[in-house]
mmCIF file of C-alpha atoms in Angstrom:
data_model
loop_
_atom_site.group_PDB
_atom_site.id
_atom_site.type_symbol
_atom_site.label_atom_id
_atom_site.label_comp_id
_atom_site.label_asym_id
_atom_site.label_seq_id
_atom_site.Cartn_x
_atom_site.Cartn_y
_atom_site.Cartn_z
ATOM 1 C CA MET A 1492 116.955 147.655 159.686
ATOM 2 C CA ILE A 1493 114.044 149.004 157.625
ATOM 3 C CA SER A 1494 111.420 151.067 160.025
ATOM 4 C CA ASP A 1495 108.169 151.554 157.861
ATOM 5 C CA GLN A 1496 106.323 152.520 161.067
ATOM 6 C CA SER A 1497 104.597 156.589 161.158
ATOM 7 C CA LEU A 1498 106.200 159.372 162.773
ATOM 8 C CA LEU A 1499 102.667 161.334 164.240
ATOM 9 C CA PRO A 1500 103.398 163.483 166.790
ATOM 10 C CA ALA A 1501 101.303 162.705 169.702
ATOM 11 C CA ILE A 1502 99.331 166.051 169.698
ATOM 12 C CA ALA A 1503 98.301 165.134 166.334
ATOM 13 C CA LYS A 1504 97.168 161.592 167.607
ATOM 14 C CA VAL A 1505 94.613 163.490 170.427
ATOM 15 C CA LEU A 1506 93.301 165.936 167.725
ATOM 16 C CA GLU A 1507 93.031 162.832 165.452
ATOM 17 C CA SER A 1508 90.941 161.173 168.089
ATOM 18 C CA PHE A 1509 88.550 164.012 168.576
ATOM 19 C CA ILE A 1510 87.831 164.365 164.677
ATOM 20 C CA GLY A 1511 88.033 160.850 164.337
ATOM 21 C CA HIS A 1512 84.845 159.989 166.879
ATOM 22 C CA TRP A 1513 83.016 163.329 165.377
ATOM 23 C CA LEU A 1514 83.368 162.183 162.265
ATOM 24 C CA GLN A 1515 82.506 157.979 163.351
ATOM 25 C CA SER A 1516 79.401 159.642 165.287
ATOM 26 C CA VAL A 1517 78.548 161.160 161.818
ATOM 27 C CA LEU A 1518 78.987 158.355 159.787
ATOM 28 C CA GLU A 1519 77.579 155.381 161.538
ATOM 29 C CA PRO A 1520 74.268 155.461 160.881
ATOM 30 C CA SER A 1521 74.897 155.022 157.158
ATOM 31 C CA PHE A 1522 77.813 152.391 157.290
ATOM 32 C CA ASP A 1523 76.413 148.858 155.809
ATOM 33 C CA ASN A 1524 75.399 146.587 158.460
ATOM 34 C CA LYS A 1525 77.355 143.757 157.080
ATOM 35 C CA GLN A 1526 80.461 145.987 157.818
ATOM 36 C CA TYR A 1527 81.841 144.810 161.392
ATOM 37 C CA GLY A 1528 85.335 146.567 162.127
ATOM 38 C CA CYS A 1529 86.332 149.502 163.644
ATOM 39 C CA ARG A 1530 82.705 149.998 164.888
ATOM 40 C CA PRO A 1531 81.398 150.437 167.858
ATOM 41 C CA MET A 1532 79.799 147.206 169.511
ATOM 42 C CA ARG A 1533 80.829 145.471 166.930
ATOM 43 C CA SER A 1534 83.781 142.725 166.473
ATOM 44 C CA THR A 1535 85.368 139.605 164.578
ATOM 45 C CA THR A 1536 83.061 137.396 167.042
ATOM 46 C CA HIS A 1537 80.466 139.432 165.752
ATOM 47 C CA ALA A 1538 81.553 138.973 162.149
ATOM 48 C CA LEU A 1539 82.549 135.171 162.853
ATOM 49 C CA MET A 1540 78.923 134.704 164.245
ATOM 50 C CA ALA A 1541 77.045 135.936 160.770
ATOM 51 C CA ILE A 1542 79.171 134.072 158.620
ATOM 52 C CA ILE A 1543 79.011 130.554 160.637
ATOM 53 C CA HIS A 1544 74.893 131.096 160.604
ATOM 54 C CA GLU A 1545 74.508 131.840 157.365
ATOM 55 C CA TRP A 1546 76.829 129.065 156.606
ATOM 56 C CA GLN A 1547 75.085 126.878 159.045
ATOM 57 C CA SER A 1548 71.648 127.571 157.956
ATOM 58 C CA THR A 1549 72.763 126.629 154.251
ATOM 59 C CA LEU A 1550 74.072 123.245 154.957
ATOM 60 C CA ASP A 1551 70.976 122.487 157.715
ATOM 61 C CA ARG A 1552 68.575 122.851 154.429
ATOM 62 C CA GLY A 1553 71.193 120.445 151.933
ATOM 63 C CA GLY A 1554 72.903 123.220 150.465
ATOM 64 C CA ALA A 1555 76.421 123.765 149.521
ATOM 65 C CA ILE A 1556 78.560 126.880 150.471
ATOM 66 C CA ARG A 1557 80.765 128.762 148.010
ATOM 67 C CA ALA A 1558 83.504 131.670 149.780
ATOM 68 C CA LEU A 1559 85.507 134.222 148.870
ATOM 69 C CA LEU A 1560 87.790 135.633 151.135
ATOM 70 C CA VAL A 1561 89.401 138.651 150.214
ATOM 71 C CA ASP A 1562 92.063 140.371 151.887
ATOM 72 C CA PHE A 1563 92.812 143.654 150.231
ATOM 73 C CA LYS A 1564 97.108 143.594 150.994
ATOM 74 C CA LYS A 1565 98.468 147.007 152.069
ATOM 75 C CA ALA A 1566 94.623 148.261 152.630
ATOM 76 C CA PHE A 1567 96.111 151.819 154.184
ATOM 77 C CA ASP A 1568 98.119 152.339 151.347
ATOM 78 C CA LEU A 1569 95.424 152.029 148.272
ATOM 79 C CA VAL A 1570 93.440 154.966 150.465
ATOM 80 C CA ASN A 1571 93.068 157.385 147.461
ATOM 81 C CA HIS A 1572 92.337 160.618 148.954
ATOM 82 C CA ASN A 1573 90.023 162.355 146.065
ATOM 83 C CA LEU A 1574 87.780 159.092 145.991
ATOM 84 C CA LEU A 1575 87.445 159.431 150.000
ATOM 85 C CA LEU A 1576 87.040 163.088 149.880
ATOM 86 C CA ARG A 1577 83.632 162.669 147.322
ATOM 87 C CA LYS A 1578 82.329 159.867 149.284
ATOM 88 C CA LEU A 1579 82.796 161.733 152.218
ATOM 89 C CA LEU A 1580 80.958 164.409 150.114
ATOM 90 C CA ASN A 1581 78.025 162.188 149.349
ATOM 91 C CA LYS A 1582 77.822 161.058 152.891
ATOM 92 C CA ASN A 1583 76.704 164.625 154.025
ATOM 93 C CA ILE A 1584 79.388 165.054 156.181
ATOM 94 C CA PRO A 1585 79.933 168.826 157.609
ATOM 95 C CA HIS A 1586 82.047 171.286 155.329
ATOM 96 C CA CYS A 1587 84.104 171.764 158.350
ATOM 97 C CA LEU A 1588 85.352 168.429 158.450
ATOM 98 C CA ILE A 1589 85.705 167.745 155.359
ATOM 99 C CA LYS A 1590 87.873 170.829 155.031
ATOM 100 C CA TRP A 1591 90.070 169.733 157.946
ATOM 101 C CA PHE A 1592 90.253 166.262 156.495
ATOM 102 C CA PHE A 1593 91.239 167.715 153.235
ATOM 103 C CA SER A 1594 94.053 169.488 155.099
ATOM 104 C CA TYR A 1595 94.887 166.437 157.333
ATOM 105 C CA LEU A 1596 95.582 164.575 153.863
ATOM 106 C CA ASP A 1597 97.274 167.565 152.175
ATOM 107 C CA HIS A 1598 101.109 168.179 151.287
ATOM 108 C CA ARG A 1599 101.727 164.605 153.144
ATOM 109 C CA SER A 1600 105.163 162.957 152.753
ATOM 110 C CA GLN A 1601 107.413 160.022 154.082
ATOM 111 C CA ARG A 1602 110.913 158.949 153.864
ATOM 112 C CA VAL A 1603 112.668 155.562 154.558
ATOM 113 C CA ARG A 1604 115.293 155.150 157.323
ATOM 114 C CA ILE A 1605 117.305 152.224 156.793
ATOM 115 C CA GLY A 1606 119.633 152.049 159.715
ATOM 116 C CA THR A 1607 121.348 155.431 160.255
ATOM 117 C CA ASP A 1608 120.100 156.473 156.742
ATOM 118 C CA TYR A 1609 117.290 158.246 155.579
ATOM 119 C CA SER A 1610 116.022 158.490 151.590
ATOM 120 C CA GLY A 1611 115.145 161.422 150.282
ATOM 121 C CA TRP A 1612 111.236 162.535 151.219
ATOM 122 C CA ARG A 1613 108.308 161.758 149.194
ATOM 123 C CA HIS A 1614 104.905 163.465 148.445
ATOM 124 C CA LEU A 1615 102.162 161.098 148.924
ATOM 125 C CA ASN A 1616 98.741 161.049 146.973
ATOM 126 C CA GLY A 1617 97.077 158.630 148.456
ATOM 127 C CA ALA A 1618 97.743 156.258 151.651
ATOM 128 C CA MET A 1619 96.903 156.805 155.359
ATOM 129 C CA LEU A 1620 99.701 157.194 157.928
ATOM 130 C CA GLN A 1621 100.136 154.034 159.701
ATOM 131 C CA GLY A 1622 99.194 154.058 163.333
ATOM 132 C CA SER A 1623 96.773 156.588 162.621
ATOM 133 C CA TRP A 1624 92.928 156.699 164.196
ATOM 134 C CA LEU A 1625 91.509 157.613 160.941
ATOM 135 C CA GLY A 1626 93.279 155.457 158.634
ATOM 136 C CA PRO A 1627 90.533 151.884 159.515
ATOM 137 C CA LEU A 1628 87.851 154.832 159.389
ATOM 138 C CA SER A 1629 88.657 155.918 155.805
ATOM 139 C CA PHE A 1630 89.128 152.925 154.752
ATOM 140 C CA LEU A 1631 85.394 152.108 155.914
ATOM 141 C CA VAL A 1632 83.997 155.022 154.135
ATOM 142 C CA LEU A 1633 86.228 153.438 151.089
ATOM 143 C CA ILE A 1634 84.497 150.153 151.163
ATOM 144 C CA ASP A 1635 81.315 151.143 152.556
ATOM 145 C CA ASP A 1636 79.368 151.109 148.810
ATOM 146 C CA LEU A 1637 80.852 147.733 148.182
ATOM 147 C CA ASP A 1638 77.621 146.202 147.134
ATOM 148 C CA VAL A 1639 77.653 142.769 145.099
ATOM 149 C CA ASP A 1640 74.967 139.796 144.109
ATOM 150 C CA CYS A 1641 75.815 137.333 147.341
ATOM 151 C CA LEU A 1642 76.210 137.716 150.746
ATOM 152 C CA ILE A 1643 78.964 139.730 152.052
ATOM 153 C CA HIS A 1644 80.358 139.834 155.212
ATOM 154 C CA LYS A 1645 83.459 142.710 155.983
ATOM 155 C CA TYR A 1646 85.693 143.536 158.426
ATOM 156 C CA VAL A 1647 87.872 146.851 157.486
ATOM 157 C CA HIS A 1648 89.777 145.579 154.604
ATOM 158 C CA ASP A 1649 88.677 141.819 155.117
ATOM 159 C CA THR A 1650 86.055 140.774 153.023
ATOM 160 C CA THR A 1651 84.365 137.742 152.405
ATOM 161 C CA LEU A 1652 81.543 137.016 149.553
ATOM 162 C CA THR A 1653 79.049 133.810 150.058
ATOM 163 C CA GLU A 1654 77.260 131.866 147.732
ATOM 164 C CA SER A 1655 74.630 129.390 149.266
ATOM 165 C CA LEU A 1656 73.982 126.570 146.305
ATOM 166 C CA CYS A 1657 71.213 124.385 146.193
ATOM 167 C CA VAL A 1658 72.521 120.665 145.607
ATOM 168 C CA SER A 1659 70.566 118.622 143.445
ATOM 169 C CA SER A 1660 70.876 115.178 141.457
ATOM 170 C CA THR A 1661 70.282 117.455 138.465
ATOM 171 C CA ASN A 1662 72.752 120.159 139.621
ATOM 172 C CA PRO A 1663 76.267 118.502 140.629
ATOM 173 C CA LEU A 1664 78.234 120.703 142.736
ATOM 174 C CA ILE A 1665 81.248 119.111 141.634
ATOM 175 C CA TRP A 1666 81.200 120.244 138.362
ATOM 176 C CA SER A 1667 80.214 123.815 138.399
ATOM 177 C CA SER A 1668 82.361 126.601 138.252
ATOM 178 C CA PHE A 1669 83.465 129.323 141.233
ATOM 179 C CA SER A 1670 81.218 132.277 139.996
ATOM 180 C CA ILE A 1671 81.850 134.686 142.509
ATOM 181 C CA SER A 1672 85.369 134.609 141.607
ATOM 182 C CA SER A 1673 85.026 135.366 138.212
ATOM 183 C CA ARG A 1674 81.835 138.135 138.499
ATOM 184 C CA TYR A 1675 84.255 139.774 140.988
ATOM 185 C CA GLY A 1676 87.801 138.602 140.480
ATOM 186 C CA PRO A 1677 90.783 140.940 141.248
ATOM 187 C CA THR A 1678 90.355 143.174 138.303
ATOM 188 C CA THR A 1679 86.754 143.958 139.367
ATOM 189 C CA MET A 1680 88.080 144.655 142.869
ATOM 190 C CA THR A 1681 91.296 147.156 141.414
ATOM 191 C CA TRP A 1682 88.900 149.242 139.513
ATOM 192 C CA TRP A 1683 86.624 149.972 142.109
ATOM 193 C CA LEU A 1684 89.043 150.993 144.174
ATOM 194 C CA THR A 1685 90.220 153.201 141.532
#
């Protein structure tokens, strides 16, 4: 059996939650209003209601919807520490928090256990510990500046991009291409995260 859980010490989780609450209180006013995940007074219900409202309004006007649903697979494994720290600096986070965050991320290593056997330790250049309080918050910082030329709704690592279309006899929907996928395809998303 392969175990891929984080063994973060209990005291580290307590300290991480104190720092995380402080960091979130500083970051909260700057977060994109279209981000619904891991934020106070927001939930999946709020995200779904906002999406459904937009879609239903378009359909009520006789339009059509094109949607691209993006799930950043292994999202917390994609966290680039240097990019995260740069984005935190750009958000005017107090230097004492930046220093603490840097030391928290620096010299991280992991190993894999299969049954009673262990692999060697491997140094991590990126990623957040699974089960950590700061993992989701870090990913929010990374994708906060994701902005596209269409309607966007974000829930941590799930993003919905929507285009509202006007359907008429001169603009038949059936023959048109899905322009979101060509403009904001996987290559663009991968580049944006690195």
